[in-house]
Amino acid sequence: MSISSISDLEPSQTPKNILLLAIGSMGDVLPFVNLGVGFRQRGHNVIIAANSRFRSFIEEKRFAFREVIWDMQHEWENTESGRRMVKFSSYSILGSPFMFKFLKQGFQKSYSDAENVLNNVDFVVLGTGGAYMYPECLVRKIPVAYVCFYPWASSKSYAGAAYGRSFDSLQWLPFELNFKIWKTVDYVASYWSDIGLLPIYNQRLKELGLPAAERLPWLPGGAFEKNQILVIHALNKNLIQIQKNPLNPLEVQLDYPFLSIKEELKDYVPPNDLVEFLSQGMKPIYFGYGSMHSFSDVKSRVNIWLGVMKLLPENQRALFSGIGNLEIKELDDAIKSGRVFIVNHVPHSWLFPRISCVVHHGGSGTTHAVVRAGIPSIVVPHFADQPWWASILYRLGVTPNTGIQANAITVNKLLMALLDVLSNEEIKEKADKIGSKIKKEQKRSPVSKIVTHIEKYWEKMNWDVLTLDDEQQKIKVKENGYHINENHHGDGIKNGLNKNGMQEIKI
C-alpha cells in the first residue's frame, strides 16, 4: 500500500480545542476518529462527542470523550418510532415519514446535550448526523465545518444519496425528461425534510432566540450554502465526482478519511484461528451488515446465508460477521465442517484483501473499504444512503446489480448474485483496476489533506464576528459598531467572508 503516514505533519502554530460531533453508528464515528488522529498530530486538542456505546473505543484511541444522549442504534432497536423506521426503511416513499419521525425525537433529545458538549470549544466539525446542532454552535459563536460522506443534493448524474439512486440507467432518456426526474427527487427530498424535521428545528431556533429557517441548514438553499460554510464531501473521486456548487465556492470534494494501512493496523493482531482458516483454502466470501444487524432477525439472516452456502460448491467457504451468540444446529454443523468461520470486529483493511467477495449493507465506510481492497461485492441496503451506494457500485461495474433490498432478500436472489460475481471475470477485473488506481493515487493518508484544508479555512475567518441575517440582529450588530452586508450575493462572498471581511450568517 502506497499511503504514507501522517506523522510527518508539523504541529500547528495555533492549537485549538477541536470538537468532532459524530452522531450515529460506527460508520459515522470511525472516520471522525481518523480525522481526530490528524488534528492531534497537528497539535490540537481533540474532543469527540458520540453516544456512550463508543466511549471505550474513543478513549482507547486517547481522545477526550463527551457523551451525546441520543443513541440512534439503541432507539431503532427499542423504541416504537425506531422499530417503525426499521420496518419501512427499504421503501423510498413509505420510509421517509417514518425516518423523519424517528430523527425528530432524536433532535429533541440531543439539544439538551449542547451545553455540555460545546463547552470550551474553539471549532466544531459537524458530521452528517450532527448538522442540526449548527444553531447551538452559532449562538455560542463557535465556527463550524461540515463533513459528509455522501451528498444530499442531486445532480444530473445522481440523485441525493438519502433519497435516490444513480440515474445512469436513465441516460437513454431525453435530457429534458432526465432533468425533470432528478429535479423532482430534490423536491420530494425537500418536502419530506420540511414537514418532517423543519418544525422541530425551528422550535429550537425560537428557544434560542433566533429567527425561523426556511430550509434545514444542510439542504440546497440552507444555511451552509448561504453562509458559505466549509462543506467537505469526503468521497473518493473514483467512486463519484461531486459537481461544483456555484452558490458555495467553499463546498469541496476530498478523499474518504482513511489512515494509512500501517496506522490502521498499528495495534492489531489477527486471531490465530482466523489466520489459519484463511490459509487453508480458496478465499472465502464475507457476509456482514455492520451496524445494520438489528434491522433484521439474526436467525433469519443467518439462515439465508447458510441456505446460500448449501447451494454453492463445497470448496466455497465463508466468514459470517455480526451474528452475536446465535446457536442453531445448521450453523454449528457449518462451523465444524470448516466451511464457515465467525468473526467479530476485524479491520477491513486487513481482512478484505483476503476475501473473494463481500456481501455488505452499503455504508459509506464499508463501500470505500471494499473498493480500496479491489474486490467485488453485493450490496444488501437497509436504509438512508445505502441504496445509493449500491447503485454507484453497479455503475462502476464492480457488483452485479443495484442491490438486493434487505426486506426483500431471499436465498435464491443472493445465490444468483454470488454466482454471477464468482464467475464474472469482468467484474473482478474492474474491481481490481479501481482498487489499484486508488492505492496508486493515495500517496499519503487522505486525513492530512482534510485536516490542513480545514485549518486553511479557519485561518481566513474573522472569528469574532458571527451575525444573524435578521432585522433585530442587524440592529444589534450596528449598535455594537460591526458591519453587516445588507444584501447577500453569492458572487460577493469568498472564503466565507463578505466584501468587507466580515462573515455573514443566516439561519
Short mmCIF file of C-alpha atoms in Angstrom, two decimals:
data_model
loop_
_atom_site.label_atom_id
_atom_site.label_comp_id
_atom_site.label_asym_id
_atom_site.label_seq_id
_atom_site.Cartn_x
_atom_site.Cartn_y
_atom_site.Cartn_z
CA MET A 1 0.00 0.00 0.00
CA SER A 2 1.44 3.36 -1.01
CA ILE A 3 -0.35 5.55 1.54
CA SER A 4 2.29 7.06 3.80
CA SER A 5 1.93 8.02 7.44
CA ILE A 6 0.55 11.38 8.55
CA SER A 7 3.22 11.50 11.25
CA ASP A 8 5.30 13.85 9.10
CA LEU A 9 2.77 16.64 9.62
CA GLU A 10 4.32 19.54 11.51
CA PRO A 11 2.45 20.81 14.60
CA SER A 12 0.18 23.80 14.08
CA GLN A 13 1.30 27.17 15.35
CA THR A 14 -2.19 27.90 16.65
CA PRO A 15 -3.51 24.82 18.50
CA LYS A 16 -7.24 24.81 19.17
CA ASN A 17 -9.85 22.80 21.03
CA ILE A 18 -11.49 20.83 18.21
CA LEU A 19 -14.82 19.07 18.71
CA LEU A 20 -15.81 16.32 16.28
CA LEU A 21 -19.54 15.68 16.59
CA ALA A 22 -20.14 12.08 15.48
CA ILE A 23 -23.82 11.14 15.72
CA GLY A 24 -24.90 7.69 14.53
CA SER A 25 -23.36 4.24 14.21
CA MET A 26 -19.76 3.07 13.95
CA GLY A 27 -19.76 4.14 10.31
CA ASP A 28 -20.25 7.73 11.50
CA VAL A 29 -17.78 7.56 14.37
CA LEU A 30 -14.78 5.78 12.81
CA PRO A 31 -13.96 8.36 10.10
CA PHE A 32 -14.12 11.10 12.74
CA VAL A 33 -11.69 9.15 14.91
CA ASN A 34 -9.38 9.07 11.88
CA LEU A 35 -9.73 12.83 11.48
CA GLY A 36 -9.01 13.17 15.19
CA VAL A 37 -5.67 11.44 14.64
CA GLY A 38 -4.82 14.05 12.02
CA PHE A 39 -5.84 17.00 14.18
CA ARG A 40 -3.92 15.60 17.15
CA GLN A 41 -0.80 15.18 15.01
CA ARG A 42 -1.07 18.88 14.23
CA GLY A 43 -1.03 19.64 17.95
CA HIS A 44 -4.72 20.37 18.51
CA ASN A 45 -6.74 19.20 21.49
CA VAL A 46 -9.31 16.77 20.10
CA ILE A 47 -12.70 16.01 21.67
CA ILE A 48 -15.07 13.50 20.11
CA ALA A 49 -18.76 13.62 21.04
CA ALA A 50 -20.80 10.46 20.49
CA ASN A 51 -23.18 8.22 22.40
CA SER A 52 -21.91 6.14 25.28
CA ARG A 53 -21.56 2.85 23.35
CA PHE A 54 -18.47 4.37 21.70
CA ARG A 55 -16.87 5.75 24.87
CA SER A 56 -14.33 2.93 25.30
CA PHE A 57 -13.47 2.90 21.59
CA ILE A 58 -12.82 6.65 21.56
CA GLU A 59 -10.91 6.71 24.84
CA GLU A 60 -8.76 3.77 23.74
CA LYS A 61 -7.66 6.00 20.89
CA ARG A 62 -6.65 8.56 23.56
CA PHE A 63 -9.26 11.19 22.72
CA ALA A 64 -11.37 13.16 25.17
CA PHE A 65 -14.96 11.89 25.11
CA ARG A 66 -18.20 13.81 25.59
CA GLU A 67 -21.50 12.00 25.71
CA VAL A 68 -24.42 12.62 23.41
CA ILE A 69 -27.57 11.12 24.92
CA TRP A 70 -29.18 10.14 21.65
CA ASP A 71 -28.18 6.54 20.88
CA MET A 72 -29.57 6.04 17.38
CA GLN A 73 -28.88 2.32 17.28
CA HIS A 74 -30.45 1.67 20.69
CA GLU A 75 -33.57 3.56 19.70
CA TRP A 76 -34.13 1.86 16.37
CA GLU A 77 -33.99 -1.40 18.33
CA ASN A 78 -36.04 -0.42 21.38
CA THR A 79 -38.48 2.42 20.61
CA GLU A 80 -41.72 2.34 18.67
CA SER A 81 -40.63 5.13 16.32
CA GLY A 82 -37.34 3.32 15.75
CA ARG A 83 -38.98 -0.03 15.03
CA ARG A 84 -41.36 1.58 12.54
CA MET A 85 -38.47 3.32 10.83
CA VAL A 86 -36.70 -0.04 10.51
CA LYS A 87 -39.85 -1.76 9.23
CA PHE A 88 -40.36 0.70 6.39
CA SER A 89 -36.70 1.64 5.86
CA SER A 90 -36.39 -0.01 2.45
CA TYR A 91 -39.40 1.81 0.95
CA SER A 92 -38.44 5.04 -0.78
CA ILE A 93 -41.93 6.54 -0.33
CA LEU A 94 -43.19 5.00 2.91
CA GLY A 95 -39.80 5.10 4.59
CA SER A 96 -39.29 8.87 4.59
CA PRO A 97 -42.06 9.93 7.02
CA PHE A 98 -41.13 7.19 9.50
CA MET A 99 -37.45 8.06 9.24
CA PHE A 100 -38.07 11.75 9.86
CA LYS A 101 -40.34 11.00 12.81
CA PHE A 102 -37.54 8.90 14.26
CA LEU A 103 -34.97 11.64 13.65
CA LYS A 104 -37.22 14.30 15.16
CA GLN A 105 -37.29 12.70 18.60
CA GLY A 106 -33.51 12.31 18.34
CA PHE A 107 -33.12 16.03 17.68
CA GLN A 108 -35.18 16.84 20.76
CA LYS A 109 -33.02 14.68 22.99
CA SER A 110 -29.73 15.90 21.57
CA TYR A 111 -30.41 19.60 22.03
CA SER A 112 -30.17 19.07 25.78
CA ASP A 113 -26.57 17.92 25.28
CA ALA A 114 -25.38 21.16 23.73
CA GLU A 115 -24.37 22.95 26.94
CA ASN A 116 -22.01 20.17 27.95
CA VAL A 117 -20.84 19.03 24.53
CA LEU A 118 -19.99 22.51 23.22
CA ASN A 119 -18.32 23.82 26.37
CA ASN A 120 -14.88 25.39 25.89
CA VAL A 121 -14.62 24.57 22.19
CA ASP A 122 -12.89 26.67 19.52
CA PHE A 123 -14.08 24.88 16.42
CA VAL A 124 -16.66 22.20 15.60
CA VAL A 125 -16.64 19.68 12.78
CA LEU A 126 -20.20 18.52 12.21
CA GLY A 127 -20.90 15.11 10.72
CA THR A 128 -23.95 14.16 8.68
CA GLY A 129 -25.93 13.10 11.74
CA GLY A 130 -24.99 16.19 13.77
CA ALA A 131 -25.72 19.03 11.36
CA TYR A 132 -28.86 20.01 13.30
CA MET A 133 -26.53 21.31 16.07
CA TYR A 134 -25.49 24.20 13.85
CA PRO A 135 -27.59 26.87 15.65
CA GLU A 136 -26.22 25.68 19.00
CA CYS A 137 -22.76 26.48 17.67
CA LEU A 138 -23.98 29.75 16.19
CA VAL A 139 -25.34 31.21 19.43
CA ARG A 140 -22.10 30.25 21.17
CA LYS A 141 -20.07 31.89 18.38
CA ILE A 142 -18.27 28.66 17.53
CA PRO A 143 -17.26 28.38 13.87
CA VAL A 144 -18.06 25.11 12.10
CA ALA A 145 -17.22 22.96 9.11
CA TYR A 146 -19.45 20.22 7.76
CA VAL A 147 -18.01 16.88 6.64
CA CYS A 148 -20.36 14.44 4.95
CA PHE A 149 -19.76 11.01 3.48
CA TYR A 150 -22.48 11.18 0.83
CA PRO A 151 -24.10 14.14 -0.99
CA TRP A 152 -27.60 15.25 -0.08
CA ALA A 153 -28.29 17.32 -3.18
CA SER A 154 -28.88 15.82 -6.61
CA SER A 155 -27.00 16.42 -9.83
CA LYS A 156 -27.63 15.48 -13.45
CA SER A 157 -25.79 12.20 -12.81
CA TYR A 158 -27.22 11.08 -9.49
CA ALA A 159 -29.97 11.74 -7.01
CA GLY A 160 -29.20 12.79 -3.47
CA ALA A 161 -27.93 9.81 -1.50
CA ALA A 162 -30.60 9.79 1.19
CA TYR A 163 -33.41 9.78 -1.33
CA GLY A 164 -32.45 8.11 -4.55
CA ARG A 165 -30.18 6.07 -6.77
CA SER A 166 -27.74 6.78 -9.55
CA PHE A 167 -29.53 7.82 -12.72
CA ASP A 168 -27.11 6.13 -15.10
CA SER A 169 -29.84 3.66 -16.01
CA LEU A 170 -31.88 6.62 -17.23
CA GLN A 171 -29.25 8.13 -19.51
CA TRP A 172 -31.11 6.86 -22.57
CA LEU A 173 -33.94 9.25 -21.76
CA PRO A 174 -34.05 12.70 -23.35
CA PHE A 175 -32.12 15.22 -21.25
CA GLU A 176 -35.23 17.26 -20.50
CA LEU A 177 -37.04 14.25 -19.01
CA ASN A 178 -33.98 13.10 -17.09
CA PHE A 179 -33.58 16.63 -15.72
CA LYS A 180 -37.20 16.65 -14.54
CA ILE A 181 -36.74 13.31 -12.78
CA TRP A 182 -33.78 14.33 -10.66
CA LYS A 183 -35.31 17.75 -10.03
CA THR A 184 -38.44 16.00 -8.76
CA VAL A 185 -36.31 13.91 -6.41
CA ASP A 186 -34.84 17.10 -4.93
CA TYR A 187 -38.34 18.48 -4.47
CA VAL A 188 -39.54 15.33 -2.72
CA ALA A 189 -36.46 15.32 -0.51
CA SER A 190 -37.03 18.93 0.47
CA TYR A 191 -40.74 18.31 1.06
CA TRP A 192 -40.20 15.41 3.44
CA SER A 193 -37.43 17.26 5.24
CA ASP A 194 -39.50 20.38 5.65
CA ILE A 195 -42.60 18.67 7.02
CA GLY A 196 -40.64 16.08 8.97
CA LEU A 197 -37.76 17.94 10.58
CA LEU A 198 -38.02 21.68 9.96
CA PRO A 199 -40.74 22.30 12.60
CA ILE A 200 -38.69 20.82 15.44
CA TYR A 201 -35.59 22.61 14.14
CA ASN A 202 -37.43 25.93 14.08
CA GLN A 203 -38.84 25.30 17.54
CA ARG A 204 -35.27 25.07 18.82
CA LEU A 205 -34.33 28.24 16.93
CA LYS A 206 -37.20 30.01 18.69
CA GLU A 207 -35.99 28.76 22.08
CA LEU A 208 -32.54 30.12 21.28
CA GLY A 209 -33.99 33.50 20.28
CA LEU A 210 -33.15 33.02 16.62
CA PRO A 211 -35.37 33.65 13.58
CA ALA A 212 -37.05 30.71 11.87
CA ALA A 213 -35.32 28.99 8.96
CA GLU A 214 -36.87 28.28 5.58
CA ARG A 215 -34.70 25.21 4.98
CA LEU A 216 -32.64 22.84 7.05
CA PRO A 217 -29.01 24.00 7.02
CA TRP A 218 -27.51 21.13 5.01
CA LEU A 219 -30.06 21.15 2.17
CA PRO A 220 -29.69 23.23 -1.01
CA GLY A 221 -30.65 26.79 -0.15
CA GLY A 222 -29.92 26.18 3.53
CA ALA A 223 -27.59 27.97 5.91
CA PHE A 224 -24.43 26.08 4.96
CA GLU A 225 -24.84 27.26 1.39
CA LYS A 226 -25.99 30.78 2.20
CA ASN A 227 -23.35 31.37 4.86
CA GLN A 228 -20.53 29.94 2.77
CA ILE A 229 -19.75 27.32 5.40
CA LEU A 230 -16.97 24.91 4.52
CA VAL A 231 -18.63 21.71 3.29
CA ILE A 232 -16.38 18.74 2.60
CA HIS A 233 -17.72 15.78 0.65
CA ALA A 234 -15.31 13.09 1.88
CA LEU A 235 -15.74 10.72 -1.06
CA ASN A 236 -13.16 9.13 -3.30
CA LYS A 237 -13.40 10.59 -6.79
CA ASN A 238 -13.08 7.14 -8.38
CA LEU A 239 -16.48 6.27 -6.90
CA ILE A 240 -18.30 9.52 -7.60
CA GLN A 241 -17.31 13.06 -8.57
CA ILE A 242 -19.31 15.82 -6.93
CA GLN A 243 -20.12 18.74 -9.15
CA LYS A 244 -19.09 22.21 -8.06
CA ASN A 245 -21.75 24.20 -6.25
CA PRO A 246 -21.72 27.73 -7.73
CA LEU A 247 -23.63 29.02 -4.71
CA ASN A 248 -20.92 27.94 -2.29
CA PRO A 249 -17.31 28.04 -3.52
CA LEU A 250 -16.23 26.53 -0.19
CA GLU A 251 -18.00 23.25 -0.97
CA VAL A 252 -15.26 20.82 -1.98
CA GLN A 253 -14.67 17.12 -2.53
CA LEU A 254 -11.75 15.43 -0.79
CA ASP A 255 -10.98 11.77 -0.29
CA TYR A 256 -12.58 9.49 2.31
CA PRO A 257 -10.58 9.87 5.57
CA PHE A 258 -8.64 6.62 5.70
CA LEU A 259 -5.48 6.40 7.74
CA SER A 260 -2.60 4.55 6.17
CA ILE A 261 -2.74 0.78 6.39
CA LYS A 262 0.24 0.90 8.77
CA GLU A 263 -1.57 3.31 11.10
CA GLU A 264 -4.86 1.42 10.93
CA LEU A 265 -3.20 -1.85 11.85
CA LYS A 266 -0.64 -0.47 14.32
CA ASP A 267 -2.01 -2.34 17.33
CA TYR A 268 -3.96 -5.07 15.56
CA VAL A 269 -3.01 -8.72 15.99
CA PRO A 270 -5.27 -11.09 13.99
CA PRO A 271 -6.55 -14.16 15.86
CA ASN A 272 -4.54 -17.28 15.12
CA ASP A 273 -7.61 -19.33 14.28
CA LEU A 274 -8.73 -16.73 11.72
CA VAL A 275 -5.31 -16.65 10.11
CA GLU A 276 -5.35 -20.46 9.95
CA PHE A 277 -8.84 -20.52 8.41
CA LEU A 278 -7.86 -18.04 5.73
CA SER A 279 -4.76 -20.01 4.81
CA GLN A 280 -6.46 -23.37 4.36
CA GLY A 281 -8.28 -22.96 1.08
CA MET A 282 -9.67 -20.59 -1.53
CA LYS A 283 -10.53 -17.06 -0.47
CA PRO A 284 -13.88 -17.02 1.40
CA ILE A 285 -16.95 -14.85 0.95
CA TYR A 286 -17.61 -12.28 3.68
CA PHE A 287 -21.19 -11.81 4.93
CA GLY A 288 -21.79 -8.87 7.27
CA TYR A 289 -24.11 -5.87 7.55
CA GLY A 290 -22.17 -3.72 10.01
CA SER A 291 -24.40 -1.82 12.43
CA MET A 292 -27.48 -2.88 10.47
CA HIS A 293 -27.64 -6.30 12.16
CA SER A 294 -30.55 -5.12 14.31
CA PHE A 295 -32.64 -4.33 11.20
CA SER A 296 -33.50 -7.99 10.83
CA ASP A 297 -33.87 -11.11 12.93
CA VAL A 298 -30.41 -12.62 13.29
CA LYS A 299 -31.66 -16.18 12.89
CA SER A 300 -33.48 -15.36 9.66
CA ARG A 301 -30.45 -13.54 8.31
CA VAL A 302 -28.05 -16.37 9.10
CA ASN A 303 -30.46 -18.95 7.68
CA ILE A 304 -30.36 -17.12 4.36
CA TRP A 305 -26.56 -17.11 4.42
CA LEU A 306 -26.50 -20.80 5.30
CA GLY A 307 -29.03 -21.53 2.57
CA VAL A 308 -26.76 -19.89 0.04
CA MET A 309 -23.71 -21.79 1.27
CA LYS A 310 -25.55 -25.13 0.91
CA LEU A 311 -26.11 -24.40 -2.78
CA LEU A 312 -22.58 -23.21 -3.54
CA PRO A 313 -19.76 -25.66 -4.38
CA GLU A 314 -18.42 -27.46 -1.31
CA ASN A 315 -14.99 -25.84 -1.60
CA GLN A 316 -16.54 -22.38 -1.19
CA ARG A 317 -16.12 -21.07 2.35
CA ALA A 318 -17.45 -18.02 4.20
CA LEU A 319 -16.97 -15.61 7.08
CA PHE A 320 -20.11 -14.58 9.00
CA SER A 321 -19.99 -11.29 10.92
CA GLY A 322 -22.40 -9.64 13.36
CA ILE A 323 -24.37 -12.69 14.49
CA GLY A 324 -23.74 -12.48 18.24
CA ASN A 325 -24.10 -15.69 20.21
CA LEU A 326 -26.60 -17.34 17.90
CA GLU A 327 -26.80 -21.10 18.38
CA ILE A 328 -28.54 -23.22 15.75
CA LYS A 329 -27.60 -26.71 14.63
CA GLU A 330 -27.12 -25.81 10.96
CA LEU A 331 -24.64 -23.09 11.88
CA ASP A 332 -22.75 -25.37 14.27
CA ASP A 333 -22.51 -28.00 11.55
CA ALA A 334 -21.19 -25.47 9.03
CA ILE A 335 -18.55 -24.30 11.50
CA LYS A 336 -17.45 -27.84 12.37
CA SER A 337 -17.17 -28.71 8.68
CA GLY A 338 -14.76 -25.83 8.16
CA ARG A 339 -16.99 -24.02 5.65
CA VAL A 340 -17.99 -21.14 7.95
CA PHE A 341 -15.95 -19.05 10.40
CA ILE A 342 -17.48 -16.49 12.79
CA VAL A 343 -15.69 -13.14 13.05
CA ASN A 344 -16.23 -10.17 15.32
CA HIS A 345 -14.51 -6.86 14.64
CA VAL A 346 -11.67 -7.25 12.14
CA PRO A 347 -10.19 -4.18 10.40
CA HIS A 348 -11.42 -4.11 6.82
CA SER A 349 -8.01 -3.00 5.58
CA TRP A 350 -6.54 -6.27 6.87
CA LEU A 351 -9.42 -8.62 6.05
CA PHE A 352 -10.85 -7.56 2.70
CA PRO A 353 -7.72 -8.22 0.59
CA ARG A 354 -8.01 -11.82 1.82
CA ILE A 355 -11.66 -12.14 0.70
CA SER A 356 -13.12 -13.09 -2.70
CA CYS A 357 -16.38 -11.12 -2.40
CA VAL A 358 -18.09 -9.02 0.28
CA VAL A 359 -21.83 -9.16 0.96
CA HIS A 360 -22.45 -5.93 2.87
CA HIS A 361 -25.03 -3.26 3.71
CA GLY A 362 -23.58 -0.46 1.60
CA GLY A 363 -22.46 2.01 4.24
CA SER A 364 -20.03 4.67 3.03
CA GLY A 365 -17.07 3.36 5.03
CA THR A 366 -17.56 -0.28 4.04
CA THR A 367 -18.12 0.70 0.41
CA HIS A 368 -14.88 2.67 0.30
CA ALA A 369 -13.01 -0.15 2.05
CA VAL A 370 -14.30 -2.73 -0.45
CA VAL A 371 -13.35 -0.62 -3.45
CA ARG A 372 -9.94 0.23 -1.99
CA ALA A 373 -9.29 -3.50 -1.47
CA GLY A 374 -10.01 -4.12 -5.16
CA ILE A 375 -12.67 -6.80 -4.71
CA PRO A 376 -16.27 -7.12 -5.97
CA SER A 377 -19.26 -7.02 -3.67
CA ILE A 378 -23.01 -7.49 -3.35
CA VAL A 379 -24.95 -4.83 -1.51
CA VAL A 380 -27.97 -5.52 0.70
CA PRO A 381 -29.08 -1.95 1.51
CA HIS A 382 -31.22 -1.29 4.56
CA PHE A 383 -31.87 2.47 4.64
CA ALA A 384 -30.52 6.03 4.20
CA ASP A 385 -27.62 6.31 1.73
CA GLN A 386 -27.12 2.56 1.30
CA PRO A 387 -29.33 2.09 -1.81
CA TRP A 388 -27.45 4.98 -3.36
CA TRP A 389 -24.07 3.36 -2.76
CA ALA A 390 -25.40 0.10 -4.21
CA SER A 391 -26.24 1.89 -7.44
CA ILE A 392 -22.87 3.65 -7.51
CA LEU A 393 -21.04 0.32 -7.28
CA TYR A 394 -23.24 -1.07 -10.05
CA ARG A 395 -22.40 1.93 -12.22
CA LEU A 396 -18.70 1.18 -11.66
CA GLY A 397 -19.25 -2.40 -12.76
CA VAL A 398 -17.93 -3.96 -9.54
CA THR A 399 -21.21 -5.50 -8.41
CA PRO A 400 -23.78 -7.50 -10.43
CA ASN A 401 -26.88 -5.44 -9.59
CA THR A 402 -28.16 -2.26 -7.95
CA GLY A 403 -28.60 -4.01 -4.63
CA ILE A 404 -30.96 -6.53 -3.03
CA GLN A 405 -33.21 -4.69 -0.60
CA ALA A 406 -32.91 -6.10 2.92
CA ASN A 407 -36.66 -6.56 3.28
CA ALA A 408 -36.85 -8.50 0.00
CA ILE A 409 -33.76 -10.69 0.13
CA THR A 410 -34.11 -14.44 -0.47
CA VAL A 411 -31.70 -17.33 -0.73
CA ASN A 412 -32.23 -17.50 -4.48
CA LYS A 413 -31.64 -13.77 -5.09
CA LEU A 414 -28.42 -13.75 -3.09
CA LEU A 415 -27.26 -17.02 -4.64
CA MET A 416 -27.76 -15.77 -8.20
CA ALA A 417 -25.83 -12.59 -7.43
CA LEU A 418 -22.96 -14.53 -5.86
CA LEU A 419 -22.75 -16.99 -8.75
CA ASP A 420 -22.56 -14.04 -11.11
CA VAL A 421 -19.75 -12.35 -9.15
CA LEU A 422 -17.72 -15.51 -8.60
CA SER A 423 -17.79 -16.41 -12.30
CA ASN A 424 -17.65 -12.95 -13.86
CA GLU A 425 -14.05 -12.07 -14.69
CA GLU A 426 -15.03 -8.63 -15.96
CA ILE A 427 -16.43 -7.62 -12.56
CA LYS A 428 -13.29 -8.90 -10.83
CA GLU A 429 -11.01 -7.08 -13.27
CA LYS A 430 -12.88 -3.79 -12.87
CA ALA A 431 -12.74 -4.06 -9.08
CA ASP A 432 -9.02 -4.81 -9.14
CA LYS A 433 -8.38 -1.93 -11.56
CA ILE A 434 -10.19 0.64 -9.43
CA GLY A 435 -8.55 -0.63 -6.24
CA SER A 436 -5.09 -0.42 -7.81
CA LYS A 437 -5.78 3.09 -9.05
CA ILE A 438 -6.87 4.29 -5.62
CA LYS A 439 -3.78 2.81 -3.97
CA LYS A 440 -1.56 4.48 -6.55
CA GLU A 441 -3.23 7.88 -6.18
CA GLN A 442 -3.21 7.93 -2.39
CA LYS A 443 0.41 8.94 -1.90
CA ARG A 444 -0.35 9.82 1.69
CA SER A 445 -3.24 9.34 4.06
CA PRO A 446 -6.23 11.47 2.90
CA VAL A 447 -6.71 12.56 6.52
CA SER A 448 -3.81 15.01 6.30
CA LYS A 449 -5.35 16.86 3.35
CA ILE A 450 -8.73 17.20 5.06
CA VAL A 451 -7.15 18.49 8.27
CA THR A 452 -4.93 21.05 6.56
CA HIS A 453 -7.84 22.16 4.34
CA ILE A 454 -9.95 22.86 7.44
CA GLU A 455 -7.05 24.74 9.04
CA LYS A 456 -6.68 26.96 5.97
CA TYR A 457 -10.41 27.67 6.18
CA TRP A 458 -10.37 28.86 9.78
CA GLU A 459 -7.21 30.92 9.23
CA LYS A 460 -9.20 33.07 6.78
CA MET A 461 -12.16 33.54 9.11
CA ASN A 462 -12.95 36.52 11.30
CA TRP A 463 -13.57 34.60 14.50
CA ASP A 464 -15.11 37.50 16.39
CA VAL A 465 -17.95 38.37 14.02
CA LEU A 466 -20.82 35.91 13.78
CA THR A 467 -24.14 37.57 12.95
CA LEU A 468 -27.69 36.60 12.04
CA ASP A 469 -29.43 37.90 8.95
CA ASP A 470 -32.44 39.09 10.91
CA GLU A 471 -33.72 42.64 11.37
CA GLN A 472 -33.30 42.60 15.18
CA GLN A 473 -29.85 41.13 14.89
CA LYS A 474 -28.88 43.72 12.28
CA ILE A 475 -29.83 46.47 14.71
CA LYS A 476 -27.80 44.86 17.50
CA VAL A 477 -24.82 44.43 15.24
CA LYS A 478 -24.92 48.01 14.06
CA GLU A 479 -25.30 49.27 17.64
CA ASN A 480 -22.14 47.38 18.55
CA GLY A 481 -20.23 49.02 15.73
CA TYR A 482 -19.94 45.99 13.47
CA HIS A 483 -20.81 45.95 9.79
CA ILE A 484 -23.25 43.54 8.19
CA ASN A 485 -23.80 43.12 4.49
CA GLU A 486 -27.41 44.10 3.84
CA ASN A 487 -27.74 42.10 0.64
CA HIS A 488 -26.46 38.56 0.26
CA HIS A 489 -24.95 37.84 -3.13
CA GLY A 490 -23.14 34.59 -3.79
CA ASP A 491 -20.56 36.26 -6.04
CA GLY A 492 -19.68 38.74 -3.32
CA ILE A 493 -18.57 36.05 -0.91
CA LYS A 494 -15.15 34.45 -0.90
CA ASN A 495 -13.70 32.01 1.61
CA GLY A 496 -16.64 32.51 3.94
CA LEU A 497 -16.21 36.30 4.19
CA ASN A 498 -18.21 39.11 2.64
CA LYS A 499 -16.74 42.03 0.70
CA ASN A 500 -15.87 43.79 3.93
CA GLY A 501 -14.10 40.84 5.52
CA MET A 502 -16.96 40.04 7.87
CA GLN A 503 -18.74 36.73 7.96
CA GLU A 504 -22.47 36.97 7.30
CA ILE A 505 -24.53 34.24 8.92
CA LYS A 506 -28.02 33.09 8.00
CA ILE A 507 -30.19 30.53 9.75
#
